[in-house]
Amino acid sequence: YSTDGESFNNYTAETEVPIGVGDKVYFKWSDVIGKYSISANNIVNSNVKYKVYGELKKGNDSESYCYMFIHESNLIDASQLKLTSTILGSKCYQAMFHSCTNLKSTPATLPATTTAGSCYAYMFYNCSSLTQAVDILPATTLHGSCYYSMFGNCSSLTQAPAIYGMNLNYRCCSHMFSGCKALTQAPALNSMNLAEECYLQMFYNCSSLTQ
């Protein structure tokens, strides 16, 4: 980790790197071991609101970034964070931003064309300040629970992404927008071949939905 972006120090488990208003802290690593290995609430004393940016690679590893920013209520902006993997591992982004209640923006794109089981499950669950999601989710084959409750309880969300999924699997989109009370329009669902519970309660309790 570094505070100037040039001189980097080896990180020791449970070491806090405090930041103040206007400060930046930089992290880099060569590998991701699994869930909780890189976790903001373990390495950043986030008593101030902050933004994240940079590039996260190796999303093809199972559980690689799941829970990374979970419950980080001071995280407000992730629009400049790049998640570049096009092939995902199981649970790789699961609950990544779960309950980031002040998060107003998602990463600009989620470019993955190959999903895996639960890869995006609960990713933005309970992000109650989020108003707009990514424009599209380009994967055409949706593996089991890959979008499960991805935007569940995003009560301020007004625009949903376009969903390209054509080959569906068990619970792939179940509860995806459940509790999105500000959502007024649903995306097109063009698949002609459905799987068990693939759209189960997908728009449950979307009380403003008119189309």
PDB file of C-alpha atoms in Angstrom:
ATOM      1  CA  TYR A   1       0.000   0.000   0.000  1.00  0.00           C
ATOM      2  CA  SER A   2       1.049   3.604  -0.506  1.00  0.00           C
ATOM      3  CA  THR A   3      -0.116   7.091   0.387  1.00  0.00           C
ATOM      4  CA  ASP A   4       1.709   8.801  -2.475  1.00  0.00           C
ATOM      5  CA  GLY A   5       1.306   6.262  -5.280  1.00  0.00           C
ATOM      6  CA  GLU A   6       5.060   5.813  -5.609  1.00  0.00           C
ATOM      7  CA  SER A   7       6.573   4.279  -2.452  1.00  0.00           C
ATOM      8  CA  PHE A   8       4.774   1.042  -1.566  1.00  0.00           C
ATOM      9  CA  ASN A   9       4.939  -0.870   1.716  1.00  0.00           C
ATOM     10  CA  ASN A  10       4.157  -4.507   2.374  1.00  0.00           C
ATOM     11  CA  TYR A  11       0.764  -4.832   3.995  1.00  0.00           C
ATOM     12  CA  THR A  12       0.396  -6.709   7.285  1.00  0.00           C
ATOM     13  CA  ALA A  13      -2.942  -8.238   8.242  1.00  0.00           C
ATOM     14  CA  GLU A  14      -5.179  -5.968  10.361  1.00  0.00           C
ATOM     15  CA  THR A  15      -2.972  -2.928   9.759  1.00  0.00           C
ATOM     16  CA  GLU A  16      -5.047   0.245   9.481  1.00  0.00           C
ATOM     17  CA  VAL A  17      -4.131   2.849   6.884  1.00  0.00           C
ATOM     18  CA  PRO A  18      -5.882   6.020   8.096  1.00  0.00           C
ATOM     19  CA  ILE A  19      -6.978   8.650   5.594  1.00  0.00           C
ATOM     20  CA  GLY A  20      -8.366  12.141   6.048  1.00  0.00           C
ATOM     21  CA  VAL A  21     -10.318  14.536   3.881  1.00  0.00           C
ATOM     22  CA  GLY A  22      -8.637  14.876   0.483  1.00  0.00           C
ATOM     23  CA  ASP A  23      -6.144  12.044   1.125  1.00  0.00           C
ATOM     24  CA  LYS A  24      -5.600   9.065  -1.157  1.00  0.00           C
ATOM     25  CA  VAL A  25      -4.384   5.578  -0.399  1.00  0.00           C
ATOM     26  CA  TYR A  26      -3.234   3.161  -3.092  1.00  0.00           C
ATOM     27  CA  PHE A  27      -3.251  -0.648  -3.041  1.00  0.00           C
ATOM     28  CA  LYS A  28      -1.772  -3.147  -5.448  1.00  0.00           C
ATOM     29  CA  TRP A  29      -1.382  -6.916  -5.310  1.00  0.00           C
ATOM     30  CA  SER A  30      -0.306  -9.749  -7.551  1.00  0.00           C
ATOM     31  CA  ASP A  31      -2.982 -12.305  -6.682  1.00  0.00           C
ATOM     32  CA  VAL A  32      -6.342 -12.733  -4.969  1.00  0.00           C
ATOM     33  CA  ILE A  33      -6.727 -15.664  -2.599  1.00  0.00           C
ATOM     34  CA  GLY A  34     -10.457 -15.675  -1.915  1.00  0.00           C
ATOM     35  CA  LYS A  35     -13.230 -13.952  -0.056  1.00  0.00           C
ATOM     36  CA  TYR A  36     -12.208 -11.450   2.609  1.00  0.00           C
ATOM     37  CA  SER A  37      -8.617 -11.454   1.284  1.00  0.00           C
ATOM     38  CA  ILE A  38      -9.026  -7.886   0.029  1.00  0.00           C
ATOM     39  CA  SER A  39     -11.660  -6.196   2.153  1.00  0.00           C
ATOM     40  CA  ALA A  40     -12.093  -2.455   2.594  1.00  0.00           C
ATOM     41  CA  ASN A  41     -13.520  -2.723   6.078  1.00  0.00           C
ATOM     42  CA  ASN A  42     -10.362  -4.556   7.125  1.00  0.00           C
ATOM     43  CA  ILE A  43      -7.796  -2.128   5.717  1.00  0.00           C
ATOM     44  CA  VAL A  44      -9.335   1.347   5.587  1.00  0.00           C
ATOM     45  CA  ASN A  45     -10.409   3.427   8.571  1.00  0.00           C
ATOM     46  CA  SER A  46     -13.281   4.915   6.608  1.00  0.00           C
ATOM     47  CA  ASN A  47     -14.594   7.589   8.953  1.00  0.00           C
ATOM     48  CA  VAL A  48     -14.839   9.950   5.962  1.00  0.00           C
ATOM     49  CA  LYS A  49     -16.835   9.517   2.776  1.00  0.00           C
ATOM     50  CA  TYR A  50     -14.661   8.197  -0.025  1.00  0.00           C
ATOM     51  CA  LYS A  51     -14.510   7.096  -3.675  1.00  0.00           C
ATOM     52  CA  VAL A  52     -12.806   4.074  -5.195  1.00  0.00           C
ATOM     53  CA  TYR A  53     -11.090   3.872  -8.565  1.00  0.00           C
ATOM     54  CA  GLY A  54      -8.570   1.748 -10.412  1.00  0.00           C
ATOM     55  CA  GLU A  55      -8.756  -1.726 -11.938  1.00  0.00           C
ATOM     56  CA  LEU A  56      -9.624  -5.071 -10.368  1.00  0.00           C
ATOM     57  CA  LYS A  57      -8.423  -8.033 -12.405  1.00  0.00           C
ATOM     58  CA  LYS A  58      -8.775 -11.803 -11.918  1.00  0.00           C
ATOM     59  CA  GLY A  59     -12.537 -11.879 -11.570  1.00  0.00           C
ATOM     60  CA  ASN A  60     -12.351 -15.397 -12.967  1.00  0.00           C
ATOM     61  CA  ASP A  61     -11.206 -16.643  -9.542  1.00  0.00           C
ATOM     62  CA  SER A  62     -13.873 -18.116  -7.308  1.00  0.00           C
ATOM     63  CA  GLU A  63     -14.940 -15.688  -4.541  1.00  0.00           C
ATOM     64  CA  SER A  64     -12.154 -13.299  -5.563  1.00  0.00           C
ATOM     65  CA  TYR A  65     -13.781  -9.989  -4.541  1.00  0.00           C
ATOM     66  CA  CYS A  66     -16.933 -11.049  -2.775  1.00  0.00           C
ATOM     67  CA  TYR A  67     -17.853  -8.927   0.274  1.00  0.00           C
ATOM     68  CA  MET A  68     -15.059  -6.468  -0.597  1.00  0.00           C
ATOM     69  CA  PHE A  69     -16.955  -3.289   0.364  1.00  0.00           C
ATOM     70  CA  ILE A  70     -19.839  -4.826   2.316  1.00  0.00           C
ATOM     71  CA  HIS A  71     -21.505  -2.396   4.765  1.00  0.00           C
ATOM     72  CA  GLU A  72     -19.153   0.439   3.736  1.00  0.00           C
ATOM     73  CA  SER A  73     -21.700   3.201   4.311  1.00  0.00           C
ATOM     74  CA  ASN A  74     -19.094   5.903   3.617  1.00  0.00           C
ATOM     75  CA  LEU A  75     -18.380   4.670   0.093  1.00  0.00           C
ATOM     76  CA  ILE A  76     -20.177   7.106  -2.237  1.00  0.00           C
ATOM     77  CA  ASP A  77     -18.766   6.564  -5.750  1.00  0.00           C
ATOM     78  CA  ALA A  78     -17.560   3.510  -7.673  1.00  0.00           C
ATOM     79  CA  SER A  79     -18.033   4.882 -11.196  1.00  0.00           C
ATOM     80  CA  GLN A  80     -14.288   4.908 -11.901  1.00  0.00           C
ATOM     81  CA  LEU A  81     -13.666   1.384 -10.632  1.00  0.00           C
ATOM     82  CA  LYS A  82     -12.991  -0.989 -13.529  1.00  0.00           C
ATOM     83  CA  LEU A  83     -13.992  -4.635 -13.252  1.00  0.00           C
ATOM     84  CA  THR A  84     -12.336  -5.896 -16.402  1.00  0.00           C
ATOM     85  CA  SER A  85     -12.818  -9.674 -16.358  1.00  0.00           C
ATOM     86  CA  THR A  86     -14.986 -11.050 -19.142  1.00  0.00           C
ATOM     87  CA  ILE A  87     -15.004 -14.589 -17.710  1.00  0.00           C
ATOM     88  CA  LEU A  88     -16.155 -14.818 -14.099  1.00  0.00           C
ATOM     89  CA  GLY A  89     -15.635 -17.317 -11.315  1.00  0.00           C
ATOM     90  CA  SER A  90     -18.358 -18.459  -8.953  1.00  0.00           C
ATOM     91  CA  LYS A  91     -19.335 -15.864  -6.326  1.00  0.00           C
ATOM     92  CA  CYS A  92     -16.551 -13.559  -7.563  1.00  0.00           C
ATOM     93  CA  TYR A  93     -18.475 -10.301  -6.996  1.00  0.00           C
ATOM     94  CA  GLN A  94     -21.077 -11.634  -4.604  1.00  0.00           C
ATOM     95  CA  ALA A  95     -22.260  -8.977  -2.104  1.00  0.00           C
ATOM     96  CA  MET A  96     -19.331  -6.775  -3.166  1.00  0.00           C
ATOM     97  CA  PHE A  97     -21.220  -3.536  -2.402  1.00  0.00           C
ATOM     98  CA  HIS A  98     -23.917  -5.032  -0.162  1.00  0.00           C
ATOM     99  CA  SER A  99     -25.472  -2.344   2.078  1.00  0.00           C
ATOM    100  CA  CYS A 100     -23.297   0.514   0.820  1.00  0.00           C
ATOM    101  CA  THR A 101     -26.207   2.763   1.659  1.00  0.00           C
ATOM    102  CA  ASN A 102     -24.628   6.002   0.389  1.00  0.00           C
ATOM    103  CA  LEU A 103     -23.290   4.568  -2.877  1.00  0.00           C
ATOM    104  CA  LYS A 104     -24.682   6.629  -5.735  1.00  0.00           C
ATOM    105  CA  SER A 105     -22.902   5.061  -8.717  1.00  0.00           C
ATOM    106  CA  THR A 106     -21.900   1.586  -9.847  1.00  0.00           C
ATOM    107  CA  PRO A 107     -18.813   0.766 -11.918  1.00  0.00           C
ATOM    108  CA  ALA A 108     -19.490   2.166 -15.403  1.00  0.00           C
ATOM    109  CA  THR A 109     -19.499  -1.270 -17.048  1.00  0.00           C
ATOM    110  CA  LEU A 110     -19.753  -4.912 -16.080  1.00  0.00           C
ATOM    111  CA  PRO A 111     -18.284  -6.395 -19.267  1.00  0.00           C
ATOM    112  CA  ALA A 112     -18.442 -10.109 -18.439  1.00  0.00           C
ATOM    113  CA  THR A 113     -19.812 -12.239 -21.249  1.00  0.00           C
ATOM    114  CA  THR A 114     -19.387 -15.517 -19.350  1.00  0.00           C
ATOM    115  CA  THR A 115     -21.051 -15.820 -15.946  1.00  0.00           C
ATOM    116  CA  ALA A 116     -20.694 -18.367 -13.150  1.00  0.00           C
ATOM    117  CA  GLY A 117     -22.878 -19.451 -10.272  1.00  0.00           C
ATOM    118  CA  SER A 118     -23.826 -16.533  -7.977  1.00  0.00           C
ATOM    119  CA  CYS A 119     -21.147 -14.309  -9.542  1.00  0.00           C
ATOM    120  CA  TYR A 120     -23.202 -11.093  -9.129  1.00  0.00           C
ATOM    121  CA  ALA A 121     -25.566 -12.279  -6.389  1.00  0.00           C
ATOM    122  CA  TYR A 122     -26.411  -9.501  -3.889  1.00  0.00           C
ATOM    123  CA  MET A 123     -23.736  -7.322  -5.510  1.00  0.00           C
ATOM    124  CA  PHE A 124     -25.620  -4.054  -4.887  1.00  0.00           C
ATOM    125  CA  TYR A 125     -28.196  -5.360  -2.433  1.00  0.00           C
ATOM    126  CA  ASN A 126     -29.599  -2.659  -0.141  1.00  0.00           C
ATOM    127  CA  CYS A 127     -27.700   0.172  -1.857  1.00  0.00           C
ATOM    128  CA  SER A 128     -30.571   2.493  -1.046  1.00  0.00           C
ATOM    129  CA  SER A 129     -29.022   5.648  -2.592  1.00  0.00           C
ATOM    130  CA  LEU A 130     -28.285   4.049  -5.968  1.00  0.00           C
ATOM    131  CA  THR A 131     -30.408   5.659  -8.692  1.00  0.00           C
ATOM    132  CA  GLN A 132     -29.010   4.176 -11.905  1.00  0.00           C
ATOM    133  CA  ALA A 133     -27.372   0.858 -12.693  1.00  0.00           C
ATOM    134  CA  VAL A 134     -24.936  -0.065 -15.464  1.00  0.00           C
ATOM    135  CA  ASP A 135     -26.408   0.263 -18.970  1.00  0.00           C
ATOM    136  CA  ILE A 136     -26.182  -3.389 -19.994  1.00  0.00           C
ATOM    137  CA  LEU A 137     -25.408  -6.848 -18.693  1.00  0.00           C
ATOM    138  CA  PRO A 138     -23.996  -8.445 -21.875  1.00  0.00           C
ATOM    139  CA  ALA A 139     -23.781 -12.125 -20.868  1.00  0.00           C
ATOM    140  CA  THR A 140     -26.059 -14.337 -22.970  1.00  0.00           C
ATOM    141  CA  THR A 141     -25.764 -17.507 -20.865  1.00  0.00           C
ATOM    142  CA  LEU A 142     -26.846 -16.936 -17.282  1.00  0.00           C
ATOM    143  CA  HIS A 143     -25.633 -19.538 -14.815  1.00  0.00           C
ATOM    144  CA  GLY A 144     -27.434 -20.498 -11.642  1.00  0.00           C
ATOM    145  CA  SER A 145     -28.237 -17.525  -9.362  1.00  0.00           C
ATOM    146  CA  CYS A 146     -25.765 -15.323 -11.257  1.00  0.00           C
ATOM    147  CA  TYR A 147     -27.981 -12.201 -10.863  1.00  0.00           C
ATOM    148  CA  TYR A 148     -29.798 -13.347  -7.731  1.00  0.00           C
ATOM    149  CA  SER A 149     -31.010 -10.242  -5.848  1.00  0.00           C
ATOM    150  CA  MET A 150     -28.282  -8.233  -7.589  1.00  0.00           C
ATOM    151  CA  PHE A 151     -30.188  -4.956  -7.101  1.00  0.00           C
ATOM    152  CA  GLY A 152     -32.530  -6.130  -4.372  1.00  0.00           C
ATOM    153  CA  ASN A 153     -33.801  -3.364  -2.073  1.00  0.00           C
ATOM    154  CA  CYS A 154     -32.172  -0.622  -4.166  1.00  0.00           C
ATOM    155  CA  SER A 155     -35.135   1.532  -3.272  1.00  0.00           C
ATOM    156  CA  SER A 156     -33.977   4.617  -5.242  1.00  0.00           C
ATOM    157  CA  LEU A 157     -33.126   2.772  -8.463  1.00  0.00           C
ATOM    158  CA  THR A 158     -35.029   4.321 -11.377  1.00  0.00           C
ATOM    159  CA  GLN A 159     -33.311   2.668 -14.339  1.00  0.00           C
ATOM    160  CA  ALA A 160     -32.488  -1.000 -14.821  1.00  0.00           C
ATOM    161  CA  PRO A 161     -29.796  -2.413 -17.141  1.00  0.00           C
ATOM    162  CA  ALA A 162     -30.582  -4.121 -20.421  1.00  0.00           C
ATOM    163  CA  ILE A 163     -30.369  -7.890 -19.932  1.00  0.00           C
ATOM    164  CA  TYR A 164     -28.971  -9.888 -22.858  1.00  0.00           C
ATOM    165  CA  GLY A 165     -29.500 -13.320 -21.260  1.00  0.00           C
ATOM    166  CA  MET A 166     -30.946 -15.903 -23.649  1.00  0.00           C
ATOM    167  CA  ASN A 167     -29.784 -19.212 -22.143  1.00  0.00           C
ATOM    168  CA  LEU A 168     -31.116 -19.315 -18.612  1.00  0.00           C
ATOM    169  CA  ASN A 169     -30.381 -21.514 -15.621  1.00  0.00           C
ATOM    170  CA  TYR A 170     -31.868 -22.080 -12.174  1.00  0.00           C
ATOM    171  CA  ARG A 171     -32.754 -18.828 -10.359  1.00  0.00           C
ATOM    172  CA  CYS A 172     -30.435 -16.796 -12.600  1.00  0.00           C
ATOM    173  CA  CYS A 173     -32.535 -13.606 -12.289  1.00  0.00           C
ATOM    174  CA  SER A 174     -34.560 -14.469  -9.208  1.00  0.00           C
ATOM    175  CA  HIS A 175     -35.270 -11.472  -6.919  1.00  0.00           C
ATOM    176  CA  MET A 176     -33.008  -9.379  -9.149  1.00  0.00           C
ATOM    177  CA  PHE A 177     -34.948  -6.127  -8.630  1.00  0.00           C
ATOM    178  CA  SER A 178     -37.048  -7.124  -5.650  1.00  0.00           C
ATOM    179  CA  GLY A 179     -37.859  -4.093  -3.503  1.00  0.00           C
ATOM    180  CA  CYS A 180     -36.821  -1.517  -6.137  1.00  0.00           C
ATOM    181  CA  LYS A 181     -39.737   0.730  -5.267  1.00  0.00           C
ATOM    182  CA  ALA A 182     -38.688   3.618  -7.540  1.00  0.00           C
ATOM    183  CA  LEU A 183     -38.263   1.481 -10.676  1.00  0.00           C
ATOM    184  CA  THR A 184     -40.870   2.427 -13.272  1.00  0.00           C
ATOM    185  CA  GLN A 185     -39.897   0.316 -16.294  1.00  0.00           C
ATOM    186  CA  ALA A 186     -38.714  -3.267 -16.599  1.00  0.00           C
ATOM    187  CA  PRO A 187     -36.049  -4.359 -19.105  1.00  0.00           C
ATOM    188  CA  ALA A 188     -36.943  -6.633 -21.994  1.00  0.00           C
ATOM    189  CA  LEU A 189     -36.723 -10.362 -21.258  1.00  0.00           C
ATOM    190  CA  ASN A 190     -36.239 -12.006 -24.637  1.00  0.00           C
ATOM    191  CA  SER A 191     -35.356 -15.610 -23.843  1.00  0.00           C
ATOM    192  CA  MET A 192     -37.719 -18.253 -25.243  1.00  0.00           C
ATOM    193  CA  ASN A 193     -36.262 -21.021 -23.046  1.00  0.00           C
ATOM    194  CA  LEU A 194     -36.844 -20.601 -19.329  1.00  0.00           C
ATOM    195  CA  ALA A 195     -35.356 -22.516 -16.414  1.00  0.00           C
ATOM    196  CA  GLU A 196     -36.797 -23.344 -13.009  1.00  0.00           C
ATOM    197  CA  GLU A 197     -37.383 -20.181 -10.950  1.00  0.00           C
ATOM    198  CA  CYS A 198     -35.266 -18.145 -13.401  1.00  0.00           C
ATOM    199  CA  TYR A 199     -37.464 -15.032 -12.976  1.00  0.00           C
ATOM    200  CA  LEU A 200     -38.911 -15.860  -9.543  1.00  0.00           C
ATOM    201  CA  GLN A 201     -40.028 -12.629  -7.790  1.00  0.00           C
ATOM    202  CA  MET A 202     -37.765 -10.686 -10.132  1.00  0.00           C
ATOM    203  CA  PHE A 203     -39.835  -7.509  -9.685  1.00  0.00           C
ATOM    204  CA  TYR A 204     -41.443  -8.288  -6.338  1.00  0.00           C
ATOM    205  CA  ASN A 205     -42.595  -5.164  -4.470  1.00  0.00           C
ATOM    206  CA  CYS A 206     -41.644  -2.804  -7.313  1.00  0.00           C
ATOM    207  CA  SER A 207     -44.557  -0.573  -6.379  1.00  0.00           C
ATOM    208  CA  SER A 208     -43.845   2.160  -8.979  1.00  0.00           C
ATOM    209  CA  LEU A 209     -43.530  -0.199 -11.945  1.00  0.00           C
ATOM    210  CA  THR A 210     -45.843   0.952 -14.746  1.00  0.00           C
ATOM    211  CA  GLN A 211     -44.359  -0.847 -17.758  1.00  0.00           C
TER     212      GLN A 211
END
